[in-house]
mmCIF file with all atom_site columns, C-alpha atoms in Angstrom:
data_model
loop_
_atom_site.group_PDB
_atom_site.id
_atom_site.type_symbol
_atom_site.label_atom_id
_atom_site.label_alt_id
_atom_site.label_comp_id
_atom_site.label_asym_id
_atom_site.label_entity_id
_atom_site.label_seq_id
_atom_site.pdbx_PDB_ins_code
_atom_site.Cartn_x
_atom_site.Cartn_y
_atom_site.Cartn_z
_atom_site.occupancy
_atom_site.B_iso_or_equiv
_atom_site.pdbx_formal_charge
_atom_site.auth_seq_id
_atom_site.auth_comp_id
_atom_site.auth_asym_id
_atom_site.auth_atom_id
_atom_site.pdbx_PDB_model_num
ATOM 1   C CA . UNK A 1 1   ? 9.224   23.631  10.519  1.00 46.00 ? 252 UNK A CA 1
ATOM 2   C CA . UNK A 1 2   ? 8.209   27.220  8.503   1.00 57.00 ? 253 UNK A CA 1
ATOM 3   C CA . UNK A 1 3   ? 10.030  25.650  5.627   1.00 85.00 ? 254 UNK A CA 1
ATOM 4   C CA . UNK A 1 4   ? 7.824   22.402  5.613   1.00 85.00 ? 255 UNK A CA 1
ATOM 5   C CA . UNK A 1 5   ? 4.926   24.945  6.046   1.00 88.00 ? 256 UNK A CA 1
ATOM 6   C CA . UNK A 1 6   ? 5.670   26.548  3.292   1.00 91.00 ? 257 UNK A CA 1
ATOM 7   C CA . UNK A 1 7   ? 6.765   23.741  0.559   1.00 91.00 ? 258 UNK A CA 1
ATOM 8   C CA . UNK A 1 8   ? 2.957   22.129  1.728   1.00 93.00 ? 259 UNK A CA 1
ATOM 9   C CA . UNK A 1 9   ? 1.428   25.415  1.345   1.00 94.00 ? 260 UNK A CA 1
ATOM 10  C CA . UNK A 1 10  ? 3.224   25.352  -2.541  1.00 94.00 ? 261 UNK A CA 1
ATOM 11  C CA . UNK A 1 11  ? 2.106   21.752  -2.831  1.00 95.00 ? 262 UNK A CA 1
ATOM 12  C CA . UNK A 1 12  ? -1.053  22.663  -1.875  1.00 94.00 ? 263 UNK A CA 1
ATOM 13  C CA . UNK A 1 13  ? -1.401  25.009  -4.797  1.00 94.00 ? 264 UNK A CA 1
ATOM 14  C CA . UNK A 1 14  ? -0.279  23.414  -7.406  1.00 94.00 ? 265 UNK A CA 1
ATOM 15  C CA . UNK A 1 15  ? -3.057  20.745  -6.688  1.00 94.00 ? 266 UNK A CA 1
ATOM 16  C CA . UNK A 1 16  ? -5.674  23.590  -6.547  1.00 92.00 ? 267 UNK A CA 1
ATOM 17  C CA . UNK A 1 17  ? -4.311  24.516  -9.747  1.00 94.00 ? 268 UNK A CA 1
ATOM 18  C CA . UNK A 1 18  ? -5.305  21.446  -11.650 1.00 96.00 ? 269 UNK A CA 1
ATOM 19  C CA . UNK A 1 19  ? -8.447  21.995  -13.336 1.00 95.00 ? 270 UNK A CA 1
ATOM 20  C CA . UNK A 1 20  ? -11.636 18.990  -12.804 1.00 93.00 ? 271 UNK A CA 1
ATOM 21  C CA . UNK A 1 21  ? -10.755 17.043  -16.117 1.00 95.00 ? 272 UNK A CA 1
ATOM 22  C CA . UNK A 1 22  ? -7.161  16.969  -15.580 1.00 96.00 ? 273 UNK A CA 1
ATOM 23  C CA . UNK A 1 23  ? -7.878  15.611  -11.795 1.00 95.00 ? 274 UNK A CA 1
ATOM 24  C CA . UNK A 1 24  ? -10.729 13.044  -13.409 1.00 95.00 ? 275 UNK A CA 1
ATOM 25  C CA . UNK A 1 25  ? -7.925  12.000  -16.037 1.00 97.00 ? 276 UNK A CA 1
ATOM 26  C CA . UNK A 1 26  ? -5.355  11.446  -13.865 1.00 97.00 ? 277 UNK A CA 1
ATOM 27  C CA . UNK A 1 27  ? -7.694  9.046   -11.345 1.00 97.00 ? 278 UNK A CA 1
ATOM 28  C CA . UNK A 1 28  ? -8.629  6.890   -14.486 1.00 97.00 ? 279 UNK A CA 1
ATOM 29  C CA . UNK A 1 29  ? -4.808  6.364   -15.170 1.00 98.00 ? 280 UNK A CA 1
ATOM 30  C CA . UNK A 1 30  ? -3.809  6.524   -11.765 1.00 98.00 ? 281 UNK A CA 1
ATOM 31  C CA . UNK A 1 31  ? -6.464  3.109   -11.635 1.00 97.00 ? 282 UNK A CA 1
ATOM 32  C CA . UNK A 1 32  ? -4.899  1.560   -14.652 1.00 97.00 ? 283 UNK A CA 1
ATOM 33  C CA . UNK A 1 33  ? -1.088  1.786   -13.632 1.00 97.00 ? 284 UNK A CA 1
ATOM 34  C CA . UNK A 1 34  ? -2.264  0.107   -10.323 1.00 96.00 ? 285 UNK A CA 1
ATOM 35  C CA . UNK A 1 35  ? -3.634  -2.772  -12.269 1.00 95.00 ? 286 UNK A CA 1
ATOM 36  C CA . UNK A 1 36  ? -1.121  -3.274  -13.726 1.00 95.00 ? 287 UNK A CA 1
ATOM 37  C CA . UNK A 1 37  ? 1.597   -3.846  -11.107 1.00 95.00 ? 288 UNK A CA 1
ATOM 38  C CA . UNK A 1 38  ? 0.883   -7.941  -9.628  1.00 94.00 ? 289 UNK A CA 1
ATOM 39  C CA . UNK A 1 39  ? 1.952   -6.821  -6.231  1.00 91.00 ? 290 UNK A CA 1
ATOM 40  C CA . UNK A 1 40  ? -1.004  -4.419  -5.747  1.00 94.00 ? 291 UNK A CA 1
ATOM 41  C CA . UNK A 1 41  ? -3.864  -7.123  -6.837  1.00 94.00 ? 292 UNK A CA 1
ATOM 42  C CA . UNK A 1 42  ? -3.140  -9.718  -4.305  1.00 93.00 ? 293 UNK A CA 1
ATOM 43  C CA . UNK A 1 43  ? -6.436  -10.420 -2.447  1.00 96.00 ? 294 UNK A CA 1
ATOM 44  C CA . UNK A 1 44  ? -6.841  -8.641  1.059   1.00 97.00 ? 295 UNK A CA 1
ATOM 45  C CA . UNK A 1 45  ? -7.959  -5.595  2.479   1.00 98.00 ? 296 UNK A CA 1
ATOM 46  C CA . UNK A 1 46  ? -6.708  -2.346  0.472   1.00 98.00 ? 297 UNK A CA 1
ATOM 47  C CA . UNK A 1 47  ? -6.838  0.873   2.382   1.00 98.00 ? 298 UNK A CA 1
ATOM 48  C CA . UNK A 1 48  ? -8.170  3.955   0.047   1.00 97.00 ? 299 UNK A CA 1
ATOM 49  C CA . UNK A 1 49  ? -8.948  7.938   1.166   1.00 97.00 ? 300 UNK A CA 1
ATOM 50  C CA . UNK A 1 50  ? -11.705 10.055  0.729   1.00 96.00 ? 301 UNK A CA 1
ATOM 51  C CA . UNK A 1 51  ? -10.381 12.770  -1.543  1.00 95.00 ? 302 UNK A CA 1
ATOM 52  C CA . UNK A 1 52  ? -10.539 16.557  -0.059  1.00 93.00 ? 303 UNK A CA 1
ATOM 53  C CA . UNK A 1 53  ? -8.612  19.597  -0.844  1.00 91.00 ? 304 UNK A CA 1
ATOM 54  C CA . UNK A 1 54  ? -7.976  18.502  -4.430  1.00 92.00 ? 305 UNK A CA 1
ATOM 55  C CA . UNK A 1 55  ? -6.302  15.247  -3.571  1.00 95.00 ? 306 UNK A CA 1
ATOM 56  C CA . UNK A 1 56  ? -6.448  12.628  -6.388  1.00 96.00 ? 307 UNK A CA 1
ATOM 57  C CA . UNK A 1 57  ? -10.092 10.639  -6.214  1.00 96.00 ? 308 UNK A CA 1
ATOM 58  C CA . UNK A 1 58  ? -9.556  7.017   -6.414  1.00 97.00 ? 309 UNK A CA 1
ATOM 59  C CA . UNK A 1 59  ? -13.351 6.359   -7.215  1.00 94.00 ? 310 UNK A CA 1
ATOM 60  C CA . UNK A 1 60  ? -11.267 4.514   -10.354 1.00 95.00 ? 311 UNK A CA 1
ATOM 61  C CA . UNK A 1 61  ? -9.556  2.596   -8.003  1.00 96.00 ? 312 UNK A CA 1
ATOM 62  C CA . UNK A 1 62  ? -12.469 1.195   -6.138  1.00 96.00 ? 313 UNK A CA 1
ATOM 63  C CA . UNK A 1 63  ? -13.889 0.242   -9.257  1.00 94.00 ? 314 UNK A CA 1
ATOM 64  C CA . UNK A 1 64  ? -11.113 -2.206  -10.638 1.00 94.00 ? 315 UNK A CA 1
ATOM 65  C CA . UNK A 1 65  ? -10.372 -3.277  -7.060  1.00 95.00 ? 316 UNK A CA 1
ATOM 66  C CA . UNK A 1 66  ? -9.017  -7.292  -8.285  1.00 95.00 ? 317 UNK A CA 1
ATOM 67  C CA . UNK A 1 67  ? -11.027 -10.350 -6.695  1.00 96.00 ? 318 UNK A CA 1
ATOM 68  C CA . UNK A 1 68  ? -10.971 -10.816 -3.658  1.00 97.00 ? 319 UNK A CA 1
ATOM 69  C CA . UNK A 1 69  ? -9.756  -7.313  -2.430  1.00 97.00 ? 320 UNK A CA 1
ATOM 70  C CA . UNK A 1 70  ? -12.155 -5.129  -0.272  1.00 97.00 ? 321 UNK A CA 1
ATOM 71  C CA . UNK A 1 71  ? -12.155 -1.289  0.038   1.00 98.00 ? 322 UNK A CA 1
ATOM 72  C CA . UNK A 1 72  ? -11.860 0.395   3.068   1.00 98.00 ? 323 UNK A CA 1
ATOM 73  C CA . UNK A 1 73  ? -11.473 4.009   4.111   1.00 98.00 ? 324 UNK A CA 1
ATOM 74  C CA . UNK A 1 74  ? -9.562  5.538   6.954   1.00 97.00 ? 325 UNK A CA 1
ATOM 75  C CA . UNK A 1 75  ? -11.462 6.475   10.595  1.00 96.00 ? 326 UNK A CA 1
ATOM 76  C CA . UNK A 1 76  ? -9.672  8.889   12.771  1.00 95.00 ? 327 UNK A CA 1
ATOM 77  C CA . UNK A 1 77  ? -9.297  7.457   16.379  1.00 94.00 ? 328 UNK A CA 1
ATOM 78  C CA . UNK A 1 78  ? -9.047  9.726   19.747  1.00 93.00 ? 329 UNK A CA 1
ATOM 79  C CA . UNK A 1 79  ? -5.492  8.872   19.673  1.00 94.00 ? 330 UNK A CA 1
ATOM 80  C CA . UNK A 1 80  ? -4.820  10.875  16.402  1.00 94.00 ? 331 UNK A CA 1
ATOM 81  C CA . UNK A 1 81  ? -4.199  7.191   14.889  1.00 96.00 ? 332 UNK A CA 1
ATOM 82  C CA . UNK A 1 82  ? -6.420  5.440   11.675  1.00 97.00 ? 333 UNK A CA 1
ATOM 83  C CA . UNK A 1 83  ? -8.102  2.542   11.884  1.00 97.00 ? 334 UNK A CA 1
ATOM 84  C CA . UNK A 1 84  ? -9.654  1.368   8.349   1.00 98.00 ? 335 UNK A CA 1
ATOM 85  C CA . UNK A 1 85  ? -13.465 -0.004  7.917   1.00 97.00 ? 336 UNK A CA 1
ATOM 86  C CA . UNK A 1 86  ? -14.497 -1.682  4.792   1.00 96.00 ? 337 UNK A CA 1
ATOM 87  C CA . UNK A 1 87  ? -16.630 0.212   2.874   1.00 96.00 ? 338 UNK A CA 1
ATOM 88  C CA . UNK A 1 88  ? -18.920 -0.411  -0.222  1.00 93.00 ? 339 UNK A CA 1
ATOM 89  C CA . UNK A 1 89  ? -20.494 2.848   -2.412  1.00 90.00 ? 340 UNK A CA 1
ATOM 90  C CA . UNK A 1 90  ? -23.602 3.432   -0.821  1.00 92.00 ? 341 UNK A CA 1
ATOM 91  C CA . UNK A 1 91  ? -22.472 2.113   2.979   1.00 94.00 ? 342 UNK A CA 1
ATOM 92  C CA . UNK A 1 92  ? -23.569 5.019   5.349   1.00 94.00 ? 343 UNK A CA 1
ATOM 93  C CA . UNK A 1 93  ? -21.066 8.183   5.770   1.00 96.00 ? 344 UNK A CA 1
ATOM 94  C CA . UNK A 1 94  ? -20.572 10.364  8.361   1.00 96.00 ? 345 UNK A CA 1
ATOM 95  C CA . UNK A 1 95  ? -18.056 13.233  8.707   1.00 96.00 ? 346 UNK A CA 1
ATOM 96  C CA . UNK A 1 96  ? -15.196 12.709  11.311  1.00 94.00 ? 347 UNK A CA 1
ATOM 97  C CA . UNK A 1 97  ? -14.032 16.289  13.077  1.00 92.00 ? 348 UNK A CA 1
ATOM 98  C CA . UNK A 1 98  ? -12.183 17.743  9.775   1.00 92.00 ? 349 UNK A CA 1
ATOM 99  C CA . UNK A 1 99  ? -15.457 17.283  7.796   1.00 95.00 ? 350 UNK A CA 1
ATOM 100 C CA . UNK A 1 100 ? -14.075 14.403  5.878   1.00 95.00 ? 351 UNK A CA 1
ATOM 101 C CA . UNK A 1 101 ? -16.383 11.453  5.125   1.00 96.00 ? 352 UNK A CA 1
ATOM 102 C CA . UNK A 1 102 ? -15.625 8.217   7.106   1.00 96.00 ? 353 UNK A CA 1
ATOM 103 C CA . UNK A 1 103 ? -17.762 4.597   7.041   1.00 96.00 ? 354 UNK A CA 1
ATOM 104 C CA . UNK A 1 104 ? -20.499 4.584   10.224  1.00 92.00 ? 355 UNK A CA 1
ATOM 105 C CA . UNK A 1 105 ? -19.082 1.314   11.958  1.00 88.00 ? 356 UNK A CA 1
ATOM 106 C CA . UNK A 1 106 ? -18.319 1.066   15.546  1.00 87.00 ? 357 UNK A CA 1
ATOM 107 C CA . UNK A 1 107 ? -15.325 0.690   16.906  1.00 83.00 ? 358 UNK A CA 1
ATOM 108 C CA . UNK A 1 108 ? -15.064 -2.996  17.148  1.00 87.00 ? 359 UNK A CA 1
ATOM 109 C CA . UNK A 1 109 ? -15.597 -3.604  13.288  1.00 90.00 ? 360 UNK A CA 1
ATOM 110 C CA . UNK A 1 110 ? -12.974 -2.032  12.059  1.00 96.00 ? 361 UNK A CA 1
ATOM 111 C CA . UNK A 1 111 ? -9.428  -2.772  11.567  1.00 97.00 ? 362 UNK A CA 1
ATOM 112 C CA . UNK A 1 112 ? -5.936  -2.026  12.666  1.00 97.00 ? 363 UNK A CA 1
ATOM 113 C CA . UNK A 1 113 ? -3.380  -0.881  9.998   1.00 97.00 ? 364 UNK A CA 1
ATOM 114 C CA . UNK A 1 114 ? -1.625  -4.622  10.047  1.00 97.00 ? 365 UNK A CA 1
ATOM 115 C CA . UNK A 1 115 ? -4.705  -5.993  8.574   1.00 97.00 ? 366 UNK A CA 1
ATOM 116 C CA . UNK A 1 116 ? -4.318  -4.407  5.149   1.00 98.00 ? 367 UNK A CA 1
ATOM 117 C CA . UNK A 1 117 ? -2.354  -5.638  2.276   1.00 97.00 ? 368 UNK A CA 1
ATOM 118 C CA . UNK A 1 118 ? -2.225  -2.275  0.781   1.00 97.00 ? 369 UNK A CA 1
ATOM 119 C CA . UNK A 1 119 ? -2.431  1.205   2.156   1.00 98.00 ? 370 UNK A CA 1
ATOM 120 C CA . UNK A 1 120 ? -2.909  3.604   -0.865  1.00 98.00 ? 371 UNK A CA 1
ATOM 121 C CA . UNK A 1 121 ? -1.641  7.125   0.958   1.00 97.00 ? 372 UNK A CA 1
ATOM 122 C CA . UNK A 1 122 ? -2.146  10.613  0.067   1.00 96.00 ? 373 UNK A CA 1
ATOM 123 C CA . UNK A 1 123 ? 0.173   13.426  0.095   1.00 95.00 ? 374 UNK A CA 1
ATOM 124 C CA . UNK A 1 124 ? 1.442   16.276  -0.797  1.00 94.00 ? 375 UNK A CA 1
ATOM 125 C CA . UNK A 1 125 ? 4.526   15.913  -1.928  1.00 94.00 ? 376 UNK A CA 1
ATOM 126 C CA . UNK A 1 126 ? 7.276   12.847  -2.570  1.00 95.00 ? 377 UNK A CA 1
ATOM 127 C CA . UNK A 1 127 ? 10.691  12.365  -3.917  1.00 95.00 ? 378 UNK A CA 1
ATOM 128 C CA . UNK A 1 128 ? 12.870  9.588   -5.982  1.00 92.00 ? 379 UNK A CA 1
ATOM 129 C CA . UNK A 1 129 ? 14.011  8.673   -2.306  1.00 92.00 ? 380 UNK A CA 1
ATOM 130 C CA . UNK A 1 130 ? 10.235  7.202   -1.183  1.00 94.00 ? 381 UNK A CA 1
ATOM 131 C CA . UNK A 1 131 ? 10.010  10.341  1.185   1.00 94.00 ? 382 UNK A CA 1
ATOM 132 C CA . UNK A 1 132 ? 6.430   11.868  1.359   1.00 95.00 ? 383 UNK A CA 1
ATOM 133 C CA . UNK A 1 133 ? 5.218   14.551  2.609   1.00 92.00 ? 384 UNK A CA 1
ATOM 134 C CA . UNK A 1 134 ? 1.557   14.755  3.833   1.00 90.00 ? 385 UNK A CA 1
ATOM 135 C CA . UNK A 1 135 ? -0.520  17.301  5.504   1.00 89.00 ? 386 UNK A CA 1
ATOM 136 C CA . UNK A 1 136 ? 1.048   17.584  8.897   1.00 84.00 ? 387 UNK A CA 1
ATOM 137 C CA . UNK A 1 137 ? -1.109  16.070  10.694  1.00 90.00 ? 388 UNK A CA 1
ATOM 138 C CA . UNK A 1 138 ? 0.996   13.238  11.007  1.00 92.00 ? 389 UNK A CA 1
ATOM 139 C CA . UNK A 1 139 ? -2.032  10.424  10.874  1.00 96.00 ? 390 UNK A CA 1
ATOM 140 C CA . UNK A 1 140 ? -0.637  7.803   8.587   1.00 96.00 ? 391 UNK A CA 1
ATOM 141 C CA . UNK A 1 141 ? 3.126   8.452   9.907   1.00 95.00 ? 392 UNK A CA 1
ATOM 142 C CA . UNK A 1 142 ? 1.658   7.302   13.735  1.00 96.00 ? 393 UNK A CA 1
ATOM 143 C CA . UNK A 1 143 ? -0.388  4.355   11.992  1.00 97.00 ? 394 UNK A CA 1
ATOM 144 C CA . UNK A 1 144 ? 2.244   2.701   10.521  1.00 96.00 ? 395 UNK A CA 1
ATOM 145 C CA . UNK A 1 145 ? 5.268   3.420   12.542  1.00 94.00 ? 396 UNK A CA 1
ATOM 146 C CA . UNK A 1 146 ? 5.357   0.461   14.280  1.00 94.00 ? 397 UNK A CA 1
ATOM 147 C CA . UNK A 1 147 ? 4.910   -1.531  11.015  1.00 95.00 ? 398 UNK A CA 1
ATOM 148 C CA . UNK A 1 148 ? 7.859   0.274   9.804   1.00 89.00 ? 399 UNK A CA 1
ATOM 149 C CA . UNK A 1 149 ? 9.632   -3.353  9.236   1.00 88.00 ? 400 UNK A CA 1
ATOM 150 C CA . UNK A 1 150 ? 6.904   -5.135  8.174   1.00 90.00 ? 401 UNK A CA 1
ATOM 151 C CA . UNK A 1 151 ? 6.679   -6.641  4.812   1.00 89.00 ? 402 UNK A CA 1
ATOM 152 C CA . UNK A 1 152 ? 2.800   -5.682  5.063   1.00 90.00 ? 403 UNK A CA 1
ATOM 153 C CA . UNK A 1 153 ? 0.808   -3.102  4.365   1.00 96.00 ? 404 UNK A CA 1
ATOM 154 C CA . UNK A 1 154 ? 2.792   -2.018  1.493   1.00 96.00 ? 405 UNK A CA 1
ATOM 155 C CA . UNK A 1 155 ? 2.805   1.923   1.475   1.00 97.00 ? 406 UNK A CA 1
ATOM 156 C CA . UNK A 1 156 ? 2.028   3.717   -1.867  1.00 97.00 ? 407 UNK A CA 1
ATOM 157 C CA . UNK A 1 157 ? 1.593   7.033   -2.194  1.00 97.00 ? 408 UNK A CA 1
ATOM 158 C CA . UNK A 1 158 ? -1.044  8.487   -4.010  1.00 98.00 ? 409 UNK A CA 1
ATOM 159 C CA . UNK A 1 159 ? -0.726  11.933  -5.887  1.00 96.00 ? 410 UNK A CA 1
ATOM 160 C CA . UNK A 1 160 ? -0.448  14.149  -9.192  1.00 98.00 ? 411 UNK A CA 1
ATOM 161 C CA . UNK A 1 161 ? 2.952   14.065  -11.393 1.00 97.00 ? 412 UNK A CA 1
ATOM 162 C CA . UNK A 1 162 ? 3.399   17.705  -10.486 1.00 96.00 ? 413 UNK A CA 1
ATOM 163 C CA . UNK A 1 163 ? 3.814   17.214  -6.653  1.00 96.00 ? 414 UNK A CA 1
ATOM 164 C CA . UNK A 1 164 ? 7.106   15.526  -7.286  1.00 96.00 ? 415 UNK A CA 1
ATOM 165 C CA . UNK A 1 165 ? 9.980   16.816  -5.465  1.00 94.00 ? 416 UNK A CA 1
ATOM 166 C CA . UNK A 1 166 ? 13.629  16.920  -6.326  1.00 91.00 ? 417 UNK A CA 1
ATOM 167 C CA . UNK A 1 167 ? 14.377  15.801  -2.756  1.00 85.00 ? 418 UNK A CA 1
ATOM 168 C CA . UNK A 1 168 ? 13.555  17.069  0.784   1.00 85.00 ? 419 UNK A CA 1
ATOM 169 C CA . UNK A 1 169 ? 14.711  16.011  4.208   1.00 82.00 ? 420 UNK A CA 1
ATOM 170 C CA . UNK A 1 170 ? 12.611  13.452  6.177   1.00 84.00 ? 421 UNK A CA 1
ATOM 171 C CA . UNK A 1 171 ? 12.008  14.032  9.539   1.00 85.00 ? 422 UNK A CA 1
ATOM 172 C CA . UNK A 1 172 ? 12.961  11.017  12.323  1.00 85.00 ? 423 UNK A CA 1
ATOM 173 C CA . UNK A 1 173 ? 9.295   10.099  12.576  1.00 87.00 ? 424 UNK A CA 1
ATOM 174 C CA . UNK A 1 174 ? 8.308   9.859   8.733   1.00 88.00 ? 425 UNK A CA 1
ATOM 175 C CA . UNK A 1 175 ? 7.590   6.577   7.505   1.00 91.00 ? 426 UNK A CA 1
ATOM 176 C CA . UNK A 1 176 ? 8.563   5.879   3.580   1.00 92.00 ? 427 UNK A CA 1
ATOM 177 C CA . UNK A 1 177 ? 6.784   4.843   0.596   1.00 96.00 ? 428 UNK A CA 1
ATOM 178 C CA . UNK A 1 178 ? 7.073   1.245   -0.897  1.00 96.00 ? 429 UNK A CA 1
ATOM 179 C CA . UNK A 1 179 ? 6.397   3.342   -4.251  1.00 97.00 ? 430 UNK A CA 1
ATOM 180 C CA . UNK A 1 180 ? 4.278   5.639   -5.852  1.00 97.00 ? 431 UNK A CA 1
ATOM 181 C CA . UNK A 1 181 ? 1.486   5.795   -8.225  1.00 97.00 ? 432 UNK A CA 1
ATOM 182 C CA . UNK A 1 182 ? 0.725   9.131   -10.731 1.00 98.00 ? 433 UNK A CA 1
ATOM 183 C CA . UNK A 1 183 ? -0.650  9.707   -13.683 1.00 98.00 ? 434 UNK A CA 1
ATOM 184 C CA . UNK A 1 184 ? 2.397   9.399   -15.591 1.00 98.00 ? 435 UNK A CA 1
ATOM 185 C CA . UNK A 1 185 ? 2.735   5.844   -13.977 1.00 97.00 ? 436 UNK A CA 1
ATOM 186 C CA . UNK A 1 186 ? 3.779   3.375   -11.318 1.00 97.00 ? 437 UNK A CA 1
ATOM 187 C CA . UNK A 1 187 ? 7.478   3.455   -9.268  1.00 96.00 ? 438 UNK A CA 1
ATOM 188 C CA . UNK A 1 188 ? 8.843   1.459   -6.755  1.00 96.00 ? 439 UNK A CA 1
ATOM 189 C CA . UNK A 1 189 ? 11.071  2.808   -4.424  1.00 93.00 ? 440 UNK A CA 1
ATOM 190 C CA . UNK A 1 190 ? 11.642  -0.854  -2.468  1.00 75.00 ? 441 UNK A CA 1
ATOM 191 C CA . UNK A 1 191 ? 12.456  -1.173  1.056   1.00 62.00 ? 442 UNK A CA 1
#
C-alpha cells in the first residue's frame, strides 16, 4: 500500500506542476477528442466531475455535450458510493464533506450509476492496460463494481498526458477503463 501512496503522491505532483494555460489547453482538446469518438455522443445521461486538486476541468466538455445528452455530477452517499444528479451551470451547489461542489437535489432525484451512458472518471494515474489509479478513496471503484460486466456506463478516464504510466498492478477490487481521453487524444482499451 506505501508504494501506491507514494506513485499518487508523484502523480499528484506532476498535476500541480502544470501551469493554468497548459490545464485550460488541455480541457479544450480533451472536449474535442471526445467529440470526436461516435461512441461517446450517443444521447443519455453522461457523468462529469467537479475538478479539484488540479484535475483536468471538463467545463469544455459540458459545453459540446451532443443532443440529447445531459450533464450530471457525482454526490457522495453515506455508503462511500456516488450517485449522479443532472446538473445545468447555474443549478445550486453545495459542498459535500471533502469541500467539493455537488448539485443540491435530494436523494430521490438522483440517479444510480446504471443510468448513465457515460461515466467520464478522474484519476491519477493509468496505463496501456485500462488500469487507473484514482485517489484512494475508492468511490468510483465501489460504484461501478457491480456493473463490472455491463456493456453500460462506459468508463473513460479523464486526465493529463503526463499521468501515464508504463504499467502498475491493479488491485482485486479496481474496476478498468473502457479508454481514456488526454490532451494528446482519445484510446480505447476495450473490454
Amino acid at each position: 500500500m506505501s508504494d501506491r501512496r507514494e506513485l499518487r503522491r508523484e502523480l499528484r505532483e506532476r498535476r500541480r506542476r502544470l501551469s493554468a494555460g497548459e490545464r485550460l489547453a488541455a480541457a479544450d482538446a480533451v472536449a474535442r477528442h471526445l467529440a470526436a469518438v461516435p461512441a461517446l455522443r450517443a444521447p443519455g445521461y453522461v457523468a462529469g466531475y467537479w475538478a479539484v486538486d488540479g484535475e483536468l476541468p471538463l467545463h469544455a466538455v459540458q459545453l459540446r455535450l451532443a443532443p440529447g445528452q445531459v450533464w450530471c455530477l457525482p454526490r457522495v452517499q453515506d455508503d462511500s458510493t456516488l450517485r449522479f444528479a443532472p446538473w445545468r451551470a447555474g443549478d445550486p451547489l453545495v459542498p459535500n464533506r471533502y469541500g467539493i461542489p455537488e448539485p443540491e437535489l435530494e436523494p430521490a432525484a438522483t440517479l444510480a450509476a446504471g443510468d448513465l451512458a457515460v461515466v467520464l472518471l478522474p484519476l491519477l494515474g493509468f496505463d496501456a492496460r485500462g488500469h487507473r489509479l484514482g485517489m484512494g478513496g475508492g468511490y468510483y471503484d465501489r460504484t461501478l463494481a457491480p456493473l463490472r460486466d455491463a456493456p453500460a456506463p462506459l468508463r473513460i478516464g479523464v486526465g493529463f498526458a503526463c499521468q501515464e504510466l508504463p504499467e502498475f498492478a491493479a488491485e482485486a477490487w479496481d474496476v478498468g477503463l473502457d479508454g481514456v481521453l488526454t490532451e494528446h487524444g482519445w484510446r480505447a482499451f476495450g473490454r
